[in-house]
Amino acid sequence: MQVTRQCKHCQHKLCAKRVPIFSTMSTEEINEITDLIIRKSYAKGEAIITEGETIDRLIIINSGKAKGCKYSIDGKEQILYLYSDGDFFGERNLLTNLKASYSIVALEAVHVCMILKADIRQLIKNHPEIGLKIMEELTIKLERLENTIEQMGTRTVEIRVIGALLEFAEKFGMEKETGRMVALPLSREGIASYIGVTRETVSRSMNALDEEGLIKIIGNKKVFIENMAALKNRFSETKL
C-alpha cells in the first residue's frame, strides 16, 4: 500500500466531484473537500478494509475495481458488492462506531481518496445535504442485498446469471454500434461467489446463453450483449 498527498491518477480531475454525495456541490465547496483528501494505492489482492476493522474514514475509489466480501470459517468466500471508479464505502460507519461487517479487496490496482471520519462529520454539519445523500446510498446497498436474497430463493440459476450480467453491463459495459461490450469484473468462480452457485453452473449457464444467441462470450474476460432488451425481458419474465 502506498500513501501520497499528490495523486497523478486523478489526472487533474476532482475525484470528490465524481461521488454522488458530493456531485451537487459548488466548486468552492469541492475545493474544501479536496483539501481534506488523503490518497492511497493498493495492489491486486490487497485488502483495503478487513472485516472487523474499525473504519474511521470515507473511502472513494478513484480508479480500479474492488469487491466487498465475507469469508466463512472454512474460508469460503461470498461476494456482496462490486466497486469501481467513483464508488465509495465506509459511509455506514461515519456516524457510528460499528466495525466493518465485510472486507474490501482490490480486484486490480486500485487508487483511492480518503476523508477522515471527523472531517466528514463536520462536512455534514456544514452541508446537511451530504447526510441525505449518504442515507440514499445506504438504501441502495440494502436494496442490493435484499434483491440478492430474493434471487437466491425465487429465481433460477440462469436468471441469477443474467441478473449479474445485466449489473455488469450497467456498471462496466461500453456501448458499441451493434450492442454492449462488457468487461467482466470477476472470474467464473467470482461470479459464482457473487450469486451463490458453483463455478461449473455459471459456465454452463453462460454457454447456454451464448448458444441461444442472447450473449457472445469473448474469452474469459468479456461478454458481448447484442440485444439488451431481450436479456432484460428474460430476466423479468422467467422465475422458478
Coordinates of C-alpha atoms in Angstrom, one line a residue:
M1 CA 0.0 0.0 0.0
Q2 CA 1.3 3.5 -0.9
V3 CA 0.2 6.7 0.7
T4 CA 0.5 10.1 -1.1
R5 CA -0.7 13.6 -0.9
Q6 CA -0.2 14.2 -4.7
C7 CA -2.3 12.0 -6.9
K8 CA -1.2 11.6 -10.5
H9 CA -4.0 9.2 -11.0
C10 CA -6.6 12.0 -10.6
Q11 CA -5.3 13.5 -13.8
H12 CA -6.4 16.9 -12.6
K13 CA -10.0 15.8 -12.0
L14 CA -11.6 16.2 -8.6
C15 CA -12.4 12.7 -7.6
A16 CA -14.8 14.0 -4.9
K17 CA -16.9 15.6 -7.7
R18 CA -17.5 12.1 -9.1
V19 CA -19.0 10.8 -5.9
P20 CA -22.9 11.0 -5.7
I21 CA -22.9 12.6 -2.2
F22 CA -20.7 15.5 -3.4
S23 CA -21.8 15.8 -7.0
T24 CA -24.2 18.8 -6.5
M25 CA -21.7 20.9 -4.5
S26 CA -20.1 24.1 -5.9
T27 CA -16.5 24.3 -7.0
E28 CA -15.7 26.2 -3.8
E29 CA -17.2 23.5 -1.6
I30 CA -15.5 20.8 -3.6
N31 CA -12.2 22.5 -3.1
E32 CA -12.9 22.5 0.7
I33 CA -13.4 18.7 0.4
T34 CA -10.3 18.1 -1.8
D35 CA -8.1 19.8 0.9
L36 CA -9.1 17.0 3.3
I37 CA -8.3 14.1 1.0
I38 CA -5.6 11.5 1.7
R39 CA -4.7 9.3 -1.2
K40 CA -3.6 5.6 -1.1
S41 CA -2.9 2.9 -3.7
Y42 CA -3.5 -0.8 -3.3
A43 CA -2.2 -3.8 -5.3
K44 CA -4.4 -6.5 -6.7
G45 CA -5.5 -8.8 -3.9
E46 CA -4.6 -6.4 -1.2
A47 CA -7.2 -5.7 1.5
I48 CA -8.4 -2.1 1.6
I49 CA -10.7 -2.8 4.6
T50 CA -10.7 -6.0 6.7
E51 CA -13.8 -7.4 8.3
G52 CA -13.9 -6.5 11.9
E53 CA -11.7 -3.4 11.4
T54 CA -12.8 0.0 12.9
I55 CA -13.4 2.3 9.9
D56 CA -12.6 5.9 10.6
R57 CA -12.8 7.3 7.1
L58 CA -14.9 7.5 3.9
I59 CA -13.1 5.8 1.0
I60 CA -13.6 6.8 -2.6
I61 CA -12.3 4.7 -5.5
N62 CA -10.6 7.0 -7.9
S63 CA -9.6 4.2 -10.3
G64 CA -9.7 0.4 -10.3
K65 CA -12.1 -2.3 -9.1
A66 CA -12.7 -3.9 -5.7
K67 CA -15.1 -6.4 -4.1
G68 CA -16.9 -6.4 -0.8
C69 CA -16.8 -9.9 0.6
K70 CA -17.1 -12.1 3.7
Y71 CA -15.4 -15.4 4.4
S72 CA -16.9 -18.4 6.3
I73 CA -15.0 -20.3 8.9
D74 CA -13.8 -22.8 6.3
G75 CA -12.6 -19.9 4.1
K76 CA -15.4 -19.9 1.6
E77 CA -15.9 -16.5 0.0
Q78 CA -19.3 -14.7 -0.5
I79 CA -19.0 -11.6 -2.7
L80 CA -21.6 -8.9 -1.6
Y81 CA -20.7 -5.8 -3.6
L82 CA -18.6 -4.7 -6.5
Y83 CA -16.9 -1.2 -6.6
S84 CA -15.4 0.8 -9.4
D85 CA -14.4 4.4 -10.3
G86 CA -16.5 6.9 -8.3
D87 CA -17.9 4.4 -5.9
F88 CA -17.4 4.8 -2.1
F89 CA -17.7 2.9 1.1
G90 CA -17.3 3.4 4.8
E91 CA -20.4 5.6 4.9
R92 CA -22.2 3.1 7.2
N93 CA -19.6 3.8 9.9
L94 CA -19.4 7.5 9.7
L95 CA -22.0 8.2 12.4
T96 CA -21.4 5.1 14.5
N97 CA -18.6 3.1 16.0
L98 CA -19.6 -0.1 14.3
K99 CA -16.8 -2.3 12.9
A100 CA -16.6 -3.3 9.3
S101 CA -19.1 -6.1 8.6
Y102 CA -17.2 -7.3 5.5
S103 CA -13.8 -6.9 3.8
I104 CA -13.0 -4.8 0.7
V105 CA -10.3 -6.4 -1.5
A106 CA -8.7 -4.9 -4.7
L107 CA -9.6 -6.8 -7.9
E108 CA -6.8 -4.9 -9.7
A109 CA -4.5 -2.0 -8.9
V110 CA -6.8 0.5 -7.0
H111 CA -6.2 4.1 -6.2
V112 CA -8.4 5.6 -3.5
C113 CA -9.1 9.0 -1.9
M114 CA -10.0 9.0 1.8
I115 CA -11.6 11.6 4.1
L116 CA -11.3 11.0 7.8
K117 CA -14.5 10.4 9.9
A118 CA -14.1 13.6 11.9
D119 CA -13.8 15.7 8.8
I120 CA -16.8 14.1 7.2
R121 CA -18.9 14.7 10.3
Q122 CA -18.0 18.3 10.2
L123 CA -18.9 18.5 6.5
I124 CA -22.3 17.0 7.2
K125 CA -22.9 19.7 9.9
N126 CA -21.9 22.4 7.3
H127 CA -23.7 20.7 4.4
P128 CA -26.7 18.7 5.6
E129 CA -27.5 17.5 2.0
I130 CA -24.4 15.3 2.3
G131 CA -26.1 13.3 5.1
L132 CA -29.2 12.8 3.0
K133 CA -27.1 11.5 0.1
I134 CA -25.4 9.1 2.5
M135 CA -28.8 7.8 3.6
E136 CA -29.7 7.3 -0.1
E137 CA -26.5 5.3 -0.7
L138 CA -27.2 3.1 2.3
T139 CA -30.7 2.4 1.0
I140 CA -29.3 1.4 -2.4
K141 CA -26.9 -1.1 -0.8
L142 CA -29.6 -2.5 1.4
E143 CA -31.8 -3.0 -1.7
R144 CA -28.9 -4.8 -3.5
L145 CA -28.7 -7.3 -0.6
E146 CA -32.4 -7.8 -0.4
N147 CA -32.5 -8.4 -4.2
T148 CA -29.7 -11.0 -3.8
I149 CA -31.5 -12.8 -1.1
E150 CA -34.7 -12.8 -3.2
Q151 CA -33.0 -14.1 -6.3
M152 CA -31.4 -17.0 -4.3
G153 CA -34.8 -18.1 -3.1
T154 CA -37.1 -17.4 -6.0
R155 CA -35.0 -17.2 -9.2
T156 CA -33.5 -20.0 -11.3
V157 CA -29.7 -20.2 -11.7
E158 CA -30.0 -18.9 -15.3
I159 CA -31.8 -15.8 -14.1
R160 CA -29.3 -15.2 -11.4
V161 CA -26.5 -15.3 -14.0
I162 CA -28.5 -13.0 -16.3
G163 CA -29.0 -10.6 -13.4
A164 CA -25.3 -10.5 -12.7
L165 CA -24.6 -9.9 -16.4
L166 CA -27.1 -7.1 -16.6
E167 CA -25.5 -5.5 -13.5
F168 CA -22.0 -5.8 -15.0
A169 CA -23.3 -4.3 -18.3
E170 CA -24.7 -1.3 -16.5
K171 CA -21.6 -0.8 -14.3
F172 CA -18.7 -2.0 -16.5
G173 CA -20.1 -2.1 -20.1
M174 CA -19.2 0.0 -23.1
E175 CA -21.7 0.9 -25.8
K176 CA -20.8 -0.2 -29.3
E177 CA -22.6 0.3 -32.6
T178 CA -24.2 -3.2 -32.5
G179 CA -24.5 -3.8 -28.8
R180 CA -22.8 -3.5 -25.4
M181 CA -19.3 -4.9 -24.7
V182 CA -19.0 -5.9 -21.0
A183 CA -15.6 -6.3 -19.3
L184 CA -16.3 -8.9 -16.7
P185 CA -15.0 -7.8 -13.3
L186 CA -15.0 -11.3 -11.9
S187 CA -13.8 -14.7 -13.0
R188 CA -16.4 -17.5 -13.4
E189 CA -15.6 -18.6 -9.8
G190 CA -16.0 -15.0 -8.6
I191 CA -19.4 -14.7 -10.4
A192 CA -20.4 -18.0 -8.7
S193 CA -19.5 -16.5 -5.3
Y194 CA -21.4 -13.3 -6.1
I195 CA -24.7 -15.1 -6.9
G196 CA -24.4 -18.2 -4.7
V197 CA -23.9 -21.1 -7.1
T198 CA -20.9 -23.2 -8.3
R199 CA -18.4 -22.2 -11.0
E200 CA -19.4 -25.1 -13.2
T201 CA -23.1 -23.9 -13.0
V202 CA -22.1 -20.4 -14.1
S203 CA -20.1 -21.7 -17.0
R204 CA -22.9 -24.0 -18.2
S205 CA -25.5 -21.1 -17.9
M206 CA -23.3 -18.7 -19.8
N207 CA -22.6 -21.2 -22.5
A208 CA -26.3 -21.9 -22.9
L209 CA -27.0 -18.2 -23.2
D210 CA -24.2 -18.0 -25.8
E211 CA -25.7 -20.8 -27.8
E212 CA -29.1 -19.2 -27.6
G213 CA -27.7 -16.0 -29.0
L214 CA -28.5 -13.8 -26.0
I215 CA -24.8 -13.2 -25.3
K216 CA -21.5 -13.8 -27.1
I217 CA -18.6 -15.0 -24.8
I218 CA -15.3 -13.5 -25.8
G219 CA -12.5 -15.3 -23.9
N220 CA -12.7 -15.4 -20.2
K221 CA -12.8 -11.6 -19.6
K222 CA -15.6 -10.2 -21.9
V223 CA -19.1 -10.8 -22.9
F224 CA -20.9 -9.0 -25.8
I225 CA -24.6 -8.3 -25.5
E226 CA -26.2 -7.5 -28.8
N227 CA -29.8 -7.2 -27.5
M228 CA -30.0 -5.8 -24.0
A229 CA -33.8 -5.6 -24.2
A230 CA -34.1 -9.3 -24.9
L231 CA -31.8 -10.1 -21.9
K232 CA -33.8 -7.8 -19.6
N233 CA -37.1 -9.4 -20.8
R234 CA -35.8 -12.8 -20.0
F235 CA -34.7 -11.6 -16.5
S236 CA -38.1 -10.0 -15.8
E237 CA -40.3 -12.8 -17.1
T238 CA -38.6 -16.1 -16.0
K239 CA -39.0 -17.4 -12.5
L240 CA -39.0 -20.8 -10.8

